[in-house]
Tab-separated table of C-alpha atoms in Angstrom:
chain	number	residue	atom	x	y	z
M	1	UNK	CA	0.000	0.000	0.000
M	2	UNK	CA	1.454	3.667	-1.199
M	3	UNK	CA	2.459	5.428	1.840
M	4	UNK	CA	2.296	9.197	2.544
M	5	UNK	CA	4.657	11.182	1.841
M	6	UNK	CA	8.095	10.202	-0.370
M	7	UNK	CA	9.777	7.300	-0.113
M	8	UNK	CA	13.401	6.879	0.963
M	9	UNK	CA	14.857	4.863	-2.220
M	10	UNK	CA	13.349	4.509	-5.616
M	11	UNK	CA	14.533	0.952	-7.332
M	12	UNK	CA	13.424	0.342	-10.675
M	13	UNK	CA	13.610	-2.714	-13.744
M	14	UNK	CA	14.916	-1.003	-16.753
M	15	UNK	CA	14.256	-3.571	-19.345
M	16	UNK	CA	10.092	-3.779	-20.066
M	17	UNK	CA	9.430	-1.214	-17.412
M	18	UNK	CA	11.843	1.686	-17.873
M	19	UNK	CA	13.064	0.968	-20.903
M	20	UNK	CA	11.237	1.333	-24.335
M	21	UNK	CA	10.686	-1.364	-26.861
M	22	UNK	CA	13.281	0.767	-28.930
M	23	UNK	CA	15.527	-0.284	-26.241
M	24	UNK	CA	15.689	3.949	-25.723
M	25	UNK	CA	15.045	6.149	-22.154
M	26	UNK	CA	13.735	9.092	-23.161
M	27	UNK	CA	14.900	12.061	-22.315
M	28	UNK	CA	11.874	12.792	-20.152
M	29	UNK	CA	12.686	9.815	-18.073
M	30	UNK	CA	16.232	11.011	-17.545
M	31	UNK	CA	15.287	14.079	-16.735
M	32	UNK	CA	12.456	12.699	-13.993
M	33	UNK	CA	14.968	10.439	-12.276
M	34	UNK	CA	18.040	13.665	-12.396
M	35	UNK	CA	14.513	15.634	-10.174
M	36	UNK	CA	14.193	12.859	-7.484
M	37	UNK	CA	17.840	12.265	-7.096
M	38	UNK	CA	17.617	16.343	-6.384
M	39	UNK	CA	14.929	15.605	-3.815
M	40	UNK	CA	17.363	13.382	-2.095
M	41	UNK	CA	16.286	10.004	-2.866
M	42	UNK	CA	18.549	8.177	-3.941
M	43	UNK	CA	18.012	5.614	-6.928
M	44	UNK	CA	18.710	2.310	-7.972
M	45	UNK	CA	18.866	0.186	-11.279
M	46	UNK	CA	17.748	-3.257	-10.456
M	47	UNK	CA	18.253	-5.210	-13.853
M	48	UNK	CA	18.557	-9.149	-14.994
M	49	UNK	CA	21.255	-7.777	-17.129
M	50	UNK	CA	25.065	-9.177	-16.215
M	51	UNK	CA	28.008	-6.629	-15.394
M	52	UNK	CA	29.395	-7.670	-18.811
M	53	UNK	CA	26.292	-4.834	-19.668
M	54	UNK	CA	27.243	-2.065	-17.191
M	55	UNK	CA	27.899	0.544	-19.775
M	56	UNK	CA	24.406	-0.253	-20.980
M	57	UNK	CA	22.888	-0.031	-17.722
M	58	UNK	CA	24.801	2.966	-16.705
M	59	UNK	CA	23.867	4.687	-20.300
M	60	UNK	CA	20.051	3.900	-19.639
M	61	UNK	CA	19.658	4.577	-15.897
M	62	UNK	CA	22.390	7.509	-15.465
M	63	UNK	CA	20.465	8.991	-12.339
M	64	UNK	CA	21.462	5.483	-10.644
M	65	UNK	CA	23.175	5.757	-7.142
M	66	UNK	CA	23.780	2.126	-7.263
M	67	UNK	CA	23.085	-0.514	-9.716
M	68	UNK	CA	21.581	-4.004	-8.916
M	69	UNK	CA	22.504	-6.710	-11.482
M	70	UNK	CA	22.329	-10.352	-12.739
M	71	UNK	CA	18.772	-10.282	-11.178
M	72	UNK	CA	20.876	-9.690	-7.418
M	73	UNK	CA	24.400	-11.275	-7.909
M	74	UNK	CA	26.332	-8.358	-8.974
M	75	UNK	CA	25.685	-4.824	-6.845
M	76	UNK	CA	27.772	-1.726	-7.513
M	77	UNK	CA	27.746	1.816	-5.241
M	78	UNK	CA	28.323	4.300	-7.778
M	79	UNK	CA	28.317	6.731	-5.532
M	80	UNK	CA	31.223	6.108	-3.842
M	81	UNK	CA	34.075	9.290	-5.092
M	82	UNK	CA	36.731	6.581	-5.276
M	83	UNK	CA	34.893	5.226	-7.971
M	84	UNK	CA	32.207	2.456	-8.277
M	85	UNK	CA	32.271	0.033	-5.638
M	86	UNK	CA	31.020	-3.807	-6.089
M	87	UNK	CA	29.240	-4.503	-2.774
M	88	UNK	CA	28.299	-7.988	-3.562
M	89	UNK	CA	29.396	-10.684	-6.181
M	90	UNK	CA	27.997	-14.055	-6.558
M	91	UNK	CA	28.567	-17.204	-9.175
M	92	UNK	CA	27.597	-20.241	-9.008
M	93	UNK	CA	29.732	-23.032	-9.386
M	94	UNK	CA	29.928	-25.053	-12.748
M	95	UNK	CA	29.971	-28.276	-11.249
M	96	UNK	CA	26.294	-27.402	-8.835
M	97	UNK	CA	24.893	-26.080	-12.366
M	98	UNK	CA	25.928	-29.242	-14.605
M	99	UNK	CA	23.995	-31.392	-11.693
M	100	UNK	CA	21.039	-29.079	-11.471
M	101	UNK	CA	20.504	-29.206	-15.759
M	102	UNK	CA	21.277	-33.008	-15.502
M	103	UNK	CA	18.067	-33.291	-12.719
M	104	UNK	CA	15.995	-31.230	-14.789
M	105	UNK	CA	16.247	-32.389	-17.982
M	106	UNK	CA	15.729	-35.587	-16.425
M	107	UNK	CA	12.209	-34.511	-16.192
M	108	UNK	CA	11.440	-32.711	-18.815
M	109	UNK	CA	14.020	-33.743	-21.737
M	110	UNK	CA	16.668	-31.890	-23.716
M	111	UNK	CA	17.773	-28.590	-22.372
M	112	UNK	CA	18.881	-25.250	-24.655
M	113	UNK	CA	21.693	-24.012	-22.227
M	114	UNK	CA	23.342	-20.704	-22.174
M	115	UNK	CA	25.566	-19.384	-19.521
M	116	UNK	CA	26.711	-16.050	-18.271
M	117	UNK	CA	30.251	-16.249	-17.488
M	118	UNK	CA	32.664	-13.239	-17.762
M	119	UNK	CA	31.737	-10.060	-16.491
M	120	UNK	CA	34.025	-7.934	-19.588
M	121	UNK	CA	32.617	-5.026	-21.396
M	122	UNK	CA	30.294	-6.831	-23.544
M	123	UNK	CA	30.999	-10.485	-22.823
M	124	UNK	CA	29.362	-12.877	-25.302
M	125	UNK	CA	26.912	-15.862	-23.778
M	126	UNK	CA	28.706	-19.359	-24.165
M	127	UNK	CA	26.207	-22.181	-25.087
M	128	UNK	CA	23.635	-23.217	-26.945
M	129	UNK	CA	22.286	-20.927	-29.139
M	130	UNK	CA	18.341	-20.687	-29.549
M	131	UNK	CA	17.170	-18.214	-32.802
M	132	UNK	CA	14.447	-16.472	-29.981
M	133	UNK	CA	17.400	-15.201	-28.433
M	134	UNK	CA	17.523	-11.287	-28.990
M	135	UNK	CA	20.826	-10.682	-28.798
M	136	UNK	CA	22.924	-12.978	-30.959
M	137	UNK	CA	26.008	-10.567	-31.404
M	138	UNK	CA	26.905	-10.929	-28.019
M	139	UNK	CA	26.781	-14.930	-28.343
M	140	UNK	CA	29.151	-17.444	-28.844
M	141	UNK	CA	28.811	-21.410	-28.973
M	142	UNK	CA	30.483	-23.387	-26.671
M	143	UNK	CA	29.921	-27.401	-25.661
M	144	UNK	CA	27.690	-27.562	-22.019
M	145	UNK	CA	31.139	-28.656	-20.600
M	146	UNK	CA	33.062	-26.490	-21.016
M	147	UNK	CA	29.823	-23.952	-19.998
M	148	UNK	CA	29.895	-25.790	-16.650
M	149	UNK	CA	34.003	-25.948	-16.379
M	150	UNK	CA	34.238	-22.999	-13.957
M	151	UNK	CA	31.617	-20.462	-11.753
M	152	UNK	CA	28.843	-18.950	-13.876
M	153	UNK	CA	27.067	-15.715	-13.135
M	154	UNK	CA	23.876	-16.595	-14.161
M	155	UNK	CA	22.684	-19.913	-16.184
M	156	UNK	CA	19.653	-19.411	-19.070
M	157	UNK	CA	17.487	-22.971	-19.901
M	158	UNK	CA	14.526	-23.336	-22.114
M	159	UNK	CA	13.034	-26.541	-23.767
M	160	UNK	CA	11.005	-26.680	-27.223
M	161	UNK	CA	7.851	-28.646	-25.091
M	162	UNK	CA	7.306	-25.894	-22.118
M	163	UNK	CA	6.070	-22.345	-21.763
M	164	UNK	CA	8.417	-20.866	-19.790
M	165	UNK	CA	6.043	-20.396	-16.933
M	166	UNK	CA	5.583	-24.426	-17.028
M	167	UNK	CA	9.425	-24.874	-17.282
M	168	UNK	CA	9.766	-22.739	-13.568
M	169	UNK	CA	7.288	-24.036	-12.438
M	170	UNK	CA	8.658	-27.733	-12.771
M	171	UNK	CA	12.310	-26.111	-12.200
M	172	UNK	CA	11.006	-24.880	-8.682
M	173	UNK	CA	9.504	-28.092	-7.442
M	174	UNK	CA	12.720	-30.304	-8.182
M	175	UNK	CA	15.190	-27.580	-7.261
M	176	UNK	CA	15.164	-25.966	-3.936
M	177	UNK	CA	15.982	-22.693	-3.144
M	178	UNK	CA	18.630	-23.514	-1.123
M	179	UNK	CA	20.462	-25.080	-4.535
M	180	UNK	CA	19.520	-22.204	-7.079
M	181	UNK	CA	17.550	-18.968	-7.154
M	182	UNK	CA	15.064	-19.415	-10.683
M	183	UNK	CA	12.977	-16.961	-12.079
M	184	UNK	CA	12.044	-15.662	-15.644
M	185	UNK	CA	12.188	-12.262	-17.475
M	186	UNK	CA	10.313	-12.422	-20.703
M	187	UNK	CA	12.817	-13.875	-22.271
M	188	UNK	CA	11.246	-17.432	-22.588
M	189	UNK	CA	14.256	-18.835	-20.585
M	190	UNK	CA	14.744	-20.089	-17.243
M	191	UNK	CA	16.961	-18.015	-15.565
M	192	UNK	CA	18.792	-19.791	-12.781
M	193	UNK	CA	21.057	-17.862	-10.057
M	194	UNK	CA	23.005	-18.358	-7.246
M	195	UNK	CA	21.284	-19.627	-4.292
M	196	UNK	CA	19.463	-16.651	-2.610
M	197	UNK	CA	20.186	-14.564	-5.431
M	198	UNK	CA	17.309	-12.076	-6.144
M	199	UNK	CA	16.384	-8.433	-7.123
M	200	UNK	CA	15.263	-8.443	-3.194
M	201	UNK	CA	18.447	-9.647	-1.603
M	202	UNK	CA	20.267	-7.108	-4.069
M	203	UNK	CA	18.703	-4.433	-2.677
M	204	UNK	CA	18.559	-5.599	0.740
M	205	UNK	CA	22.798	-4.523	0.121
M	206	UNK	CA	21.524	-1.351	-1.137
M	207	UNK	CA	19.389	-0.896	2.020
M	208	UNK	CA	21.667	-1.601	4.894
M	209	UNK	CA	24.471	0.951	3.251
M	210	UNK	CA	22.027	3.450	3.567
M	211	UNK	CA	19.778	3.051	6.699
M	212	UNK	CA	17.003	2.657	4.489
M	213	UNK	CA	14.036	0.120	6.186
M	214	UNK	CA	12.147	-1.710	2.950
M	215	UNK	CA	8.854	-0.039	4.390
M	216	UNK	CA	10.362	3.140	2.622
M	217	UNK	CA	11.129	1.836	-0.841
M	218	UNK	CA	9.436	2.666	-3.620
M	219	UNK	CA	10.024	0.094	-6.497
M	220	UNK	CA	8.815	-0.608	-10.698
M	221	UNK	CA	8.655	-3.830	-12.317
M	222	UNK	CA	7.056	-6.061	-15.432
M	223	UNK	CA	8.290	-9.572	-14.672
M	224	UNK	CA	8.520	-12.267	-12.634
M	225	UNK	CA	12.115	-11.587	-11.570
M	226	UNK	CA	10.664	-8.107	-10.009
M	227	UNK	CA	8.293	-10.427	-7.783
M	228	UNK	CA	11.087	-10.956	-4.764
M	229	UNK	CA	11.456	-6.607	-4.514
M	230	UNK	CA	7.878	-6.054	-4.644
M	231	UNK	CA	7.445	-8.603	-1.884
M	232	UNK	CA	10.499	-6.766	-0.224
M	233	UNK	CA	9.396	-3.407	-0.804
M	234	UNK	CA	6.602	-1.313	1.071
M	235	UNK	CA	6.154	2.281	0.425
M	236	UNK	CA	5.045	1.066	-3.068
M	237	UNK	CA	5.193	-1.532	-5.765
M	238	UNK	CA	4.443	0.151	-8.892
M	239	UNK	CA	3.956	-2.293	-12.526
M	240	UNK	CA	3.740	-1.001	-15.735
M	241	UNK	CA	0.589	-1.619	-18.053
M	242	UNK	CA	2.375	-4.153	-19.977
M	243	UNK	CA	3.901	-5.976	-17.057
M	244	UNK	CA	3.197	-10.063	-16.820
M	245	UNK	CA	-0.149	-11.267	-14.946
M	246	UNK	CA	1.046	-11.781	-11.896
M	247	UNK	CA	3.414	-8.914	-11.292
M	248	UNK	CA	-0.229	-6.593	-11.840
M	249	UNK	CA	-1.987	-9.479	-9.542
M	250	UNK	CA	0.614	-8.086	-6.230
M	251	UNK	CA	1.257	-4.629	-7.397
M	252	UNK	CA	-0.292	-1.768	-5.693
M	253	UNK	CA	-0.702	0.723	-8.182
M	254	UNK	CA	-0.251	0.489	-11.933
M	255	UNK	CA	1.149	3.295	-13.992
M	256	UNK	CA	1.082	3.562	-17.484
M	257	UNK	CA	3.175	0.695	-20.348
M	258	UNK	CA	7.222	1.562	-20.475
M	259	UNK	CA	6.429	2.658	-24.469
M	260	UNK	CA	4.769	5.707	-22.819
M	261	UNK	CA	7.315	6.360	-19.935
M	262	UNK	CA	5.070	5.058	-17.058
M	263	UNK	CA	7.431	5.115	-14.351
M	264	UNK	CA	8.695	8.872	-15.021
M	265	UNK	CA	5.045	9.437	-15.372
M	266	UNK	CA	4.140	8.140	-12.291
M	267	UNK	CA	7.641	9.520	-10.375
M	268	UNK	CA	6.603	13.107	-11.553
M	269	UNK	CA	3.104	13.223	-10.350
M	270	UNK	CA	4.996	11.926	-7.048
M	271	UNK	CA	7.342	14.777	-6.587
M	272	UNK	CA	4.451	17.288	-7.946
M	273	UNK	CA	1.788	16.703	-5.803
């Protein structure tokens, strides 16, 4: 439920819900997020997206105090004047992944694998490539073991017989969350992290720096990989229009699609009322 008042830290998704479908911020947004900052609040990019994509990230969320990535693994203080600070880093080893895709295709049959491995300036995904994939110049194939041979970032896994709703849904009951964090974000894959590796635990980092309690935060989202921070969060959990089913079943308010800048939208009425 919205509280009164403003909220102590803004965190929002950039892909689906901040970003456009032109993959674009407009300049509105930027200059919406540059006005709370001025307020005082500080704000924070919470993204799937690997550090191999902090340019990116940085590029489309400039306003960002700190930046929350691989869906939780990977947070950064930006705002530190020695230069940007990683607060938390987690992989997960090759050899707990290669058993956790061996258990689940067990169940339900051939796996397409990708893996997130490096975190370089634009790092290509090792694995198997699938033609749904959107990004296939930053892709490059590579046999599942030598995917698995060392600690992975963040693991992707899709079959050609399961939505990928079914697929975590099956992935959740045989893998427990003390093994491997799974989620999905519209990308019809899987995603498969770290154990207790979330947008929510990511922030959690975020919080404790700054004395913030998660009553205060104020946080945007489209997918299911946004659920864990909107169940974390409690000034507000804000979804866009075009966000999945049941990220608008748990949100409190919805604000108009990411095409038409909902969250600066909804940020500006905020700081104007």
């Amino acid at each position: 439920m919205t509280r009164p008042g403003l909220p102590k830290l803004v965190a929002t998704d950039l892909d689906g819900t901040l970003v456009r479908s032109d993959d674009t911020v407009s300049a509105y947004t930027h200059q919406v997020l540059d006005r709370v900052r001025a307020a005082g609040i500080p704000v924070v990019g919470a993204t799937g997206r690997g550090p191999r994509l902090t340019e990116l990230t940085r590029n489309d969320i400039r306003a960002a105090d700190f930046l929350v990535m691989a869906g939780g693994g990977r947070v950064v203080d930006q705002s530190d004047p020695d230069g940007p600070l990683v607060l938390r880093d987690e992989r997960l080893p090759g050899a707990v992944l290669a058993r956790l895709l061996a258990e689940l295709e067990a169940e339900v049959g051939p796996l397409t694998v990708m893996v997130e491995a490096s975190d370089e300036h634009e790092a290509p995904l090792w694995g198997d490539y699938h033609p749904s994939w959107p990004y296939p110049d930053r892709f490059e194939a590579r046999t599942r073991d030598e995917c698995v041979s060392g600690d992975v970032i963040k693991a992707f896994a899709r079959t050609a017989d399961h939505h990928v709703d079914a697929l975590l849904e099956t992935a959740r009951r045989l893998l427990p969350p003390e093994v491997a964090s799974l989620t999905q974000a519209g990308l019809g894959f899987v995603e498969i992290s770290p154990p207790w590796v979330d947008k929510a635990s990511g922030l959690s980092v975020v919080a404790q720096r700054l004395g913030v309690d998660p009553a205060e935060v104020l946080v945007f989202g489209d997918m299911p990989n946004d659920l864990p921070m909107f169940e974390w969060a409690g000034w507000a959990r804000v979804a866009v229009s075009n966000a999945h089913p049941t990220v608008r079943a748990v949100a409190d308010e919805v604000t108009l699609r990411n095409d038409d800048d909902g969250v600066a939208v909804y940020l500006d009425r905020l700081l104007s009322r």
